[in-house]
């Protein structure tokens, strides 16, 4: 039994409990009793509420604490994340009052940032202080950061992570008037930093260039997962999850928070065509309670998959919901309920973003043998939007950032001329395999007739300009073969589902023919995924141009 489970079982709020208010936070001193029920003092557990988060620690050792967070309302309330923190290992080199002041700053940070950010910051400060103590930059215990400490840090900064140095500097900027942490005569310029020669965004650019997917990689992922899904090696949940992730490019917390009620549909009474919408939860730093949502129109293929996934969830875990509350079930629940106590206690919900990645994205990464993370998907669409000239503001809107600060790195990447390199990690034939995103056209552009690619569906009667051929005269294989051609310039505002529907019928015909048409079926399935990739990026382009921001 771990420490948290032990206290959950042994703590009772007894008559000798103390409760007090301080700075709008609630402190509880809870006394644990022995197994026989006698009032034997085993330990005192302190709890402090900060917004929707709860911090807990033993009164005997306040430098070891946990923070957990509850989300949702009413019957849907559930514990989302638990983070463990410790500063106790620094006691040999730092005064208790200094370390307690650091802890208090970390607790109060929950008013403005997520638990994962607090975890990152505490880890960075702890590692920096540990290195300083090991290097003996100052004699005796440090009671606060002063000029002598910073002079010593300057001498060893080459052995300290630039991120740790930046974290310390940000800590000072936010708490410069806290006498328990910093001397009053310090200035921001006194804090050592290590700067990338290419500027603040240098390392970010490296990460983006090393991870953004090429067109060939995206098609490969779709090809492999489609074959696995059709053969039964990949379940509906993960398959539908991938297609949603490749359209929305959201953060994992968004996917883990989607409920059945968030998927909506609207059926045209005349045509019978169903249009799907998803109310996608958008994590907002500093916002407690229920997350705001952005309504997104889904591609019909993605909508159909999610509708099937919704029905599968109802059949599998519908018994976990109360009458009339099926809509509160997660659209992407835990895969193995037997191994997840949290999921069993919270209507099948995933515990946190990490659980979402392990359950849904990691198996696809292993299956496709491609570097595939949520950030990779976001980097992919953002670099393409920068390439076609979108501003940081529009990129931020598509990625649902609160501001354009983070998105500026993609624009910097484009203007620095680095987009053509895309790192040695990517396929050398990038220019050959990824030209579809280099340039877009509009179906309303004055395209010469010899270069205008017109798509037509004889069964539905749809006819529309969908692209421009980069050659002087288009070939005889247009428009279906165009989607894997390097001369193809897709119209971002065209309905490429015209060609997708045609290919779908060809696939059905080939599958019905059996082994004789197996090669033809595989060929058309590959082209279908090429079309899907174009649809994904054209959709992102349209959203960027319309300035679509999160609701």
CSV table of N, CA, C and O in Angstrom, one decimal, residues 274-355:
chain,number,residue,atom,x,y,z
A,274,UNK,N,-25.4,13.8,-43.1
A,274,UNK,CA,-25.1,14.1,-41.7
A,274,UNK,C,-23.8,15.0,-41.6
A,274,UNK,O,-22.8,14.6,-42.1
A,275,UNK,N,-23.9,16.1,-40.9
A,275,UNK,CA,-22.8,16.9,-40.6
A,275,UNK,C,-22.5,16.8,-39.1
A,275,UNK,O,-23.3,16.9,-38.2
A,276,UNK,N,-21.2,16.5,-38.8
A,276,UNK,CA,-20.8,16.2,-37.4
A,276,UNK,C,-20.0,17.5,-36.9
A,276,UNK,O,-19.2,18.1,-37.6
A,277,UNK,N,-20.3,17.7,-35.6
A,277,UNK,CA,-19.6,18.8,-34.9
A,277,UNK,C,-19.0,18.2,-33.5
A,277,UNK,O,-19.7,17.3,-32.9
A,278,UNK,N,-17.9,18.7,-33.1
A,278,UNK,CA,-17.3,18.3,-31.9
A,278,UNK,C,-17.0,19.5,-31.0
A,278,UNK,O,-16.4,20.4,-31.4
A,279,UNK,N,-17.6,19.5,-29.8
A,279,UNK,CA,-17.3,20.6,-28.8
A,279,UNK,C,-16.0,20.2,-28.1
A,279,UNK,O,-16.1,19.4,-27.1
A,280,UNK,N,-14.9,20.6,-28.6
A,280,UNK,CA,-13.6,20.2,-28.1
A,280,UNK,C,-13.2,21.0,-26.8
A,280,UNK,O,-13.1,22.2,-26.9
A,281,UNK,N,-13.0,20.4,-25.7
A,281,UNK,CA,-12.5,21.1,-24.5
A,281,UNK,C,-11.1,21.7,-24.7
A,281,UNK,O,-10.2,21.0,-25.3
A,282,UNK,N,-11.0,22.9,-24.3
A,282,UNK,CA,-9.7,23.6,-24.5
A,282,UNK,C,-9.1,24.0,-23.1
A,282,UNK,O,-9.7,24.8,-22.4
A,283,UNK,N,-8.0,23.3,-22.7
A,283,UNK,CA,-7.4,23.6,-21.4
A,283,UNK,C,-6.9,25.1,-21.4
A,283,UNK,O,-6.3,25.6,-22.3
A,284,UNK,N,-7.3,25.8,-20.3
A,284,UNK,CA,-6.9,27.2,-20.1
A,284,UNK,C,-6.2,27.3,-18.8
A,284,UNK,O,-6.7,26.9,-17.7
A,285,UNK,N,-4.9,27.8,-18.8
A,285,UNK,CA,-4.2,28.0,-17.6
A,285,UNK,C,-4.9,29.0,-16.7
A,285,UNK,O,-5.3,30.1,-17.1
A,286,UNK,N,-4.9,28.6,-15.4
A,286,UNK,CA,-5.5,29.5,-14.5
A,286,UNK,C,-7.1,29.5,-14.4
A,286,UNK,O,-7.7,30.1,-13.6
A,287,UNK,N,-7.7,28.7,-15.3
A,287,UNK,CA,-9.1,28.6,-15.3
A,287,UNK,C,-9.5,27.3,-14.5
A,287,UNK,O,-9.1,26.2,-14.9
A,288,UNK,N,-10.3,27.5,-13.5
A,288,UNK,CA,-10.7,26.3,-12.7
A,288,UNK,C,-12.1,25.8,-13.1
A,288,UNK,O,-12.9,26.5,-13.7
A,289,UNK,N,-12.4,24.6,-12.8
A,289,UNK,CA,-13.7,24.0,-13.1
A,289,UNK,C,-13.8,23.5,-14.5
A,289,UNK,O,-12.8,23.1,-15.1
A,290,UNK,N,-15.0,23.6,-15.1
A,290,UNK,CA,-15.2,23.1,-16.5
A,290,UNK,C,-14.4,23.9,-17.5
A,290,UNK,O,-14.4,25.1,-17.5
A,291,UNK,N,-13.8,23.2,-18.4
A,291,UNK,CA,-13.0,23.8,-19.5
A,291,UNK,C,-13.9,24.5,-20.5
A,291,UNK,O,-15.0,23.9,-20.9
A,292,UNK,N,-13.5,25.6,-21.1
A,292,UNK,CA,-14.2,26.2,-22.2
A,292,UNK,C,-14.1,25.2,-23.4
A,292,UNK,O,-13.2,24.4,-23.5
A,293,UNK,N,-15.0,25.3,-24.4
A,293,UNK,CA,-15.0,24.4,-25.5
A,293,UNK,C,-15.1,25.2,-26.9
A,293,UNK,O,-15.7,26.3,-26.9
A,294,UNK,N,-14.4,24.6,-27.9
A,294,UNK,CA,-14.4,25.2,-29.2
A,294,UNK,C,-15.2,24.2,-30.1
A,294,UNK,O,-14.9,23.0,-30.1
A,295,UNK,N,-16.2,24.7,-30.8
A,295,UNK,CA,-17.0,23.9,-31.7
A,295,UNK,C,-16.3,23.7,-33.0
A,295,UNK,O,-16.0,24.7,-33.7
A,296,UNK,N,-16.0,22.5,-33.4
A,296,UNK,CA,-15.3,22.2,-34.6
A,296,UNK,C,-16.1,21.3,-35.5
A,296,UNK,O,-16.7,20.3,-35.1
A,297,UNK,N,-16.2,21.7,-36.8
A,297,UNK,CA,-16.9,20.9,-37.8
A,297,UNK,C,-16.0,19.8,-38.2
A,297,UNK,O,-14.8,20.0,-38.6
A,298,UNK,N,-16.4,18.5,-38.2
A,298,UNK,CA,-15.6,17.4,-38.5
A,298,UNK,C,-15.8,17.0,-39.9
A,298,UNK,O,-16.8,17.1,-40.5
A,299,UNK,N,-14.7,16.4,-40.5
A,299,UNK,CA,-14.8,15.8,-41.8
A,299,UNK,C,-15.7,14.6,-41.7
A,299,UNK,O,-15.7,13.9,-40.7
A,300,UNK,N,-16.6,14.3,-42.7
A,300,UNK,CA,-17.5,13.2,-42.6
A,300,UNK,C,-16.9,11.9,-42.2
A,300,UNK,O,-17.5,11.1,-41.4
A,301,UNK,N,-15.7,11.6,-42.7
A,301,UNK,CA,-15.0,10.4,-42.4
A,301,UNK,C,-14.7,10.3,-40.9
A,301,UNK,O,-14.9,9.3,-40.3
A,302,UNK,N,-14.2,11.4,-40.4
A,302,UNK,CA,-13.9,11.4,-38.9
A,302,UNK,C,-15.2,11.4,-38.1
A,302,UNK,O,-15.2,10.7,-37.1
A,303,UNK,N,-16.2,12.1,-38.5
A,303,UNK,CA,-17.5,12.1,-37.8
A,303,UNK,C,-18.1,10.7,-37.7
A,303,UNK,O,-18.6,10.3,-36.7
A,304,UNK,N,-18.0,10.0,-38.8
A,304,UNK,CA,-18.6,8.6,-38.9
A,304,UNK,C,-17.8,7.7,-37.9
A,304,UNK,O,-18.4,6.9,-37.2
A,305,UNK,N,-16.5,7.8,-37.9
A,305,UNK,CA,-15.7,7.0,-37.0
A,305,UNK,C,-16.0,7.3,-35.5
A,305,UNK,O,-16.1,6.4,-34.7
A,306,UNK,N,-16.1,8.6,-35.2
A,306,UNK,CA,-16.4,9.0,-33.8
A,306,UNK,C,-17.8,8.5,-33.4
A,306,UNK,O,-18.0,8.2,-32.2
A,307,UNK,N,-18.8,8.6,-34.3
A,307,UNK,CA,-20.1,8.1,-34.0
A,307,UNK,C,-20.1,6.6,-33.7
A,307,UNK,O,-20.8,6.1,-32.8
A,308,UNK,N,-19.3,5.9,-34.5
A,308,UNK,CA,-19.1,4.4,-34.2
A,308,UNK,C,-18.4,4.2,-32.9
A,308,UNK,O,-18.8,3.3,-32.1
A,309,UNK,N,-17.4,5.0,-32.6
A,309,UNK,CA,-16.7,4.9,-31.3
A,309,UNK,C,-17.7,5.2,-30.1
A,309,UNK,O,-17.6,4.6,-29.1
A,310,UNK,N,-18.5,6.2,-30.3
A,310,UNK,CA,-19.5,6.6,-29.2
A,310,UNK,C,-20.4,5.4,-28.9
A,310,UNK,O,-20.6,5.1,-27.8
A,311,UNK,N,-20.9,4.7,-30.0
A,311,UNK,CA,-21.8,3.6,-29.8
A,311,UNK,C,-21.0,2.4,-29.1
A,311,UNK,O,-21.6,1.8,-28.2
A,312,UNK,N,-19.7,2.2,-29.5
A,312,UNK,CA,-18.9,1.2,-28.9
A,312,UNK,C,-18.7,1.5,-27.4
A,312,UNK,O,-18.7,0.5,-26.6
A,313,UNK,N,-18.5,2.7,-27.0
A,313,UNK,CA,-18.3,3.1,-25.6
A,313,UNK,C,-19.6,2.8,-24.8
A,313,UNK,O,-19.5,2.3,-23.7
A,314,UNK,N,-20.7,3.2,-25.4
A,314,UNK,CA,-22.0,2.9,-24.7
A,314,UNK,C,-22.2,1.4,-24.4
A,314,UNK,O,-22.6,1.0,-23.3
A,315,UNK,N,-21.9,0.6,-25.4
A,315,UNK,CA,-22.1,-0.8,-25.3
A,315,UNK,C,-21.1,-1.4,-24.3
A,315,UNK,O,-21.4,-2.4,-23.6
A,316,UNK,N,-19.9,-0.8,-24.2
A,316,UNK,CA,-18.8,-1.4,-23.4
A,316,UNK,C,-19.0,-0.9,-21.9
A,316,UNK,O,-18.8,-1.7,-21.0
A,317,UNK,N,-19.2,0.4,-21.7
A,317,UNK,CA,-19.2,0.9,-20.3
A,317,UNK,C,-20.4,1.7,-20.0
A,317,UNK,O,-20.4,2.4,-19.0
A,318,UNK,N,-21.5,1.5,-20.7
A,318,UNK,CA,-22.7,2.2,-20.5
A,318,UNK,C,-23.3,1.9,-19.1
A,318,UNK,O,-23.9,2.8,-18.5
A,319,UNK,N,-23.0,0.8,-18.6
A,319,UNK,CA,-23.5,0.4,-17.2
A,319,UNK,C,-22.9,1.2,-16.1
A,319,UNK,O,-23.4,1.3,-15.0
A,320,UNK,N,-21.8,2.0,-16.4
A,320,UNK,CA,-21.1,2.7,-15.4
A,320,UNK,C,-21.8,4.1,-15.2
A,320,UNK,O,-21.5,4.8,-14.2
A,321,UNK,N,-22.7,4.5,-16.1
A,321,UNK,CA,-23.3,5.8,-16.0
A,321,UNK,C,-24.7,5.7,-15.3
A,321,UNK,O,-25.4,4.6,-15.5
A,322,UNK,N,-25.1,6.7,-14.6
A,322,UNK,CA,-26.5,6.7,-14.0
A,322,UNK,C,-27.5,6.9,-15.1
A,322,UNK,O,-27.2,7.3,-16.2
A,323,UNK,N,-28.7,6.7,-14.8
A,323,UNK,CA,-29.8,6.8,-15.8
A,323,UNK,C,-29.8,8.3,-16.3
A,323,UNK,O,-29.8,9.2,-15.5
A,324,UNK,N,-29.8,8.4,-17.6
A,324,UNK,CA,-29.9,9.8,-18.2
A,324,UNK,C,-28.5,10.5,-18.3
A,324,UNK,O,-28.5,11.6,-18.7
A,325,UNK,N,-27.4,9.8,-17.9
A,325,UNK,CA,-26.1,10.5,-17.9
A,325,UNK,C,-25.1,9.8,-18.8
A,325,UNK,O,-23.9,9.8,-18.5
A,326,UNK,N,-25.6,9.1,-19.8
A,326,UNK,CA,-24.6,8.5,-20.8
A,326,UNK,C,-23.7,9.5,-21.4
A,326,UNK,O,-22.6,9.2,-21.7
A,327,UNK,N,-24.2,10.7,-21.6
A,327,UNK,CA,-23.4,11.7,-22.2
A,327,UNK,C,-22.2,12.1,-21.5
A,327,UNK,O,-21.3,12.8,-22.0
A,328,UNK,N,-22.1,11.8,-20.2
A,328,UNK,CA,-21.0,12.1,-19.4
A,328,UNK,C,-19.8,11.1,-19.5
A,328,UNK,O,-18.7,11.3,-18.9
A,329,UNK,N,-20.1,10.0,-20.2
A,329,UNK,CA,-19.0,9.0,-20.3
A,329,UNK,C,-18.0,9.6,-21.3
A,329,UNK,O,-18.2,10.3,-22.2
A,330,UNK,N,-16.7,9.2,-21.1
A,330,UNK,CA,-15.6,9.7,-22.0
A,330,UNK,C,-15.7,9.0,-23.3
A,330,UNK,O,-16.0,7.8,-23.5
A,331,UNK,N,-15.4,9.8,-24.4
A,331,UNK,CA,-15.4,9.3,-25.7
A,331,UNK,C,-14.2,8.3,-25.9
A,331,UNK,O,-14.3,7.4,-26.7
A,332,UNK,N,-13.1,8.6,-25.2
A,332,UNK,CA,-11.9,7.8,-25.2
A,332,UNK,C,-11.6,7.3,-23.8
A,332,UNK,O,-10.8,7.9,-23.1
A,333,UNK,N,-12.3,6.2,-23.4
A,333,UNK,CA,-12.1,5.7,-22.0
A,333,UNK,C,-10.8,4.9,-21.9
A,333,UNK,O,-10.1,4.6,-22.8
A,334,UNK,N,-10.5,4.6,-20.6
A,334,UNK,CA,-9.4,3.7,-20.3
A,334,UNK,C,-9.6,2.4,-21.1
A,334,UNK,O,-10.7,1.9,-21.2
A,335,UNK,N,-8.5,1.8,-21.6
A,335,UNK,CA,-8.5,0.6,-22.4
A,335,UNK,C,-8.8,-0.6,-21.5
A,335,UNK,O,-9.6,-1.4,-21.8
A,336,UNK,N,-8.0,-0.7,-20.4
A,336,UNK,CA,-8.1,-1.8,-19.5
A,336,UNK,C,-8.7,-1.4,-18.1
A,336,UNK,O,-7.9,-1.0,-17.2
A,337,UNK,N,-10.0,-1.5,-18.0
A,337,UNK,CA,-10.6,-1.1,-16.7
A,337,UNK,C,-10.2,-1.9,-15.5
A,337,UNK,O,-10.1,-1.4,-14.4
A,338,UNK,N,-9.9,-3.2,-15.8
A,338,UNK,CA,-9.5,-4.1,-14.7
A,338,UNK,C,-8.2,-3.6,-14.0
A,338,UNK,O,-8.0,-3.9,-12.8
A,339,UNK,N,-7.4,-2.9,-14.8
A,339,UNK,CA,-6.1,-2.5,-14.2
A,339,UNK,C,-6.1,-1.1,-13.8
A,339,UNK,O,-5.0,-0.6,-13.3
A,340,UNK,N,-7.2,-0.4,-13.9
A,340,UNK,CA,-7.2,1.0,-13.6
A,340,UNK,C,-8.3,1.3,-12.5
A,340,UNK,O,-9.5,1.4,-12.8
A,341,UNK,N,-7.9,1.4,-11.3
A,341,UNK,CA,-8.8,1.7,-10.2
A,341,UNK,C,-9.4,3.1,-10.4
A,341,UNK,O,-10.6,3.3,-10.2
A,342,UNK,N,-8.6,4.0,-10.9
A,342,UNK,CA,-9.1,5.4,-11.2
A,342,UNK,C,-10.3,5.4,-12.2
A,342,UNK,O,-11.3,6.0,-12.0
A,343,UNK,N,-10.1,4.6,-13.3
A,343,UNK,CA,-11.1,4.5,-14.3
A,343,UNK,C,-12.4,3.9,-13.8
A,343,UNK,O,-13.5,4.4,-14.1
A,344,UNK,N,-12.2,2.9,-13.0
A,344,UNK,CA,-13.4,2.2,-12.4
A,344,UNK,C,-14.2,3.2,-11.5
A,344,UNK,O,-15.4,3.1,-11.4
A,345,UNK,N,-13.5,4.1,-10.9
A,345,UNK,CA,-14.2,5.0,-9.9
A,345,UNK,C,-14.7,6.3,-10.6
A,345,UNK,O,-15.4,7.1,-10.0
A,346,UNK,N,-14.3,6.5,-11.9
A,346,UNK,CA,-14.6,7.8,-12.6
A,346,UNK,C,-15.2,7.5,-14.0
A,346,UNK,O,-14.8,8.1,-14.9
A,347,UNK,N,-16.2,6.6,-14.0
A,347,UNK,CA,-16.9,6.3,-15.3
A,347,UNK,C,-16.0,6.0,-16.4
A,347,UNK,O,-16.3,6.3,-17.6
A,348,UNK,N,-14.9,5.3,-16.2
A,348,UNK,CA,-14.0,4.9,-17.3
A,348,UNK,C,-13.0,5.9,-17.7
A,348,UNK,O,-12.3,5.7,-18.7
A,349,UNK,N,-13.0,7.1,-17.1
A,349,UNK,CA,-12.2,8.2,-17.6
A,349,UNK,C,-10.7,7.9,-17.4
A,349,UNK,O,-10.3,7.2,-16.5
A,350,UNK,N,-9.9,8.5,-18.3
A,350,UNK,CA,-8.5,8.4,-18.2
A,350,UNK,C,-8.0,9.4,-17.1
A,350,UNK,O,-8.6,10.5,-16.9
A,351,UNK,N,-7.0,9.0,-16.4
A,351,UNK,CA,-6.6,9.8,-15.2
A,351,UNK,C,-6.0,11.2,-15.6
A,351,UNK,O,-6.3,12.2,-15.0
A,352,UNK,N,-5.2,11.2,-16.6
A,352,UNK,CA,-4.5,12.5,-17.0
A,352,UNK,C,-4.0,12.4,-18.4
A,352,UNK,O,-4.2,11.4,-19.2
A,353,UNK,N,-3.3,13.4,-18.9
A,353,UNK,CA,-2.7,13.5,-20.2
A,353,UNK,C,-1.8,12.3,-20.5
A,353,UNK,O,-1.8,11.8,-21.6
A,354,UNK,N,-1.0,12.0,-19.6
A,354,UNK,CA,0.0,10.9,-19.7
A,354,UNK,C,-0.7,9.6,-20.0
A,354,UNK,O,-0.3,8.8,-20.8
A,355,UNK,N,-1.8,9.3,-19.3
A,355,UNK,CA,-2.6,8.1,-19.5
A,355,UNK,C,-3.2,8.1,-20.8
A,355,UNK,O,-3.3,7.0,-21.5
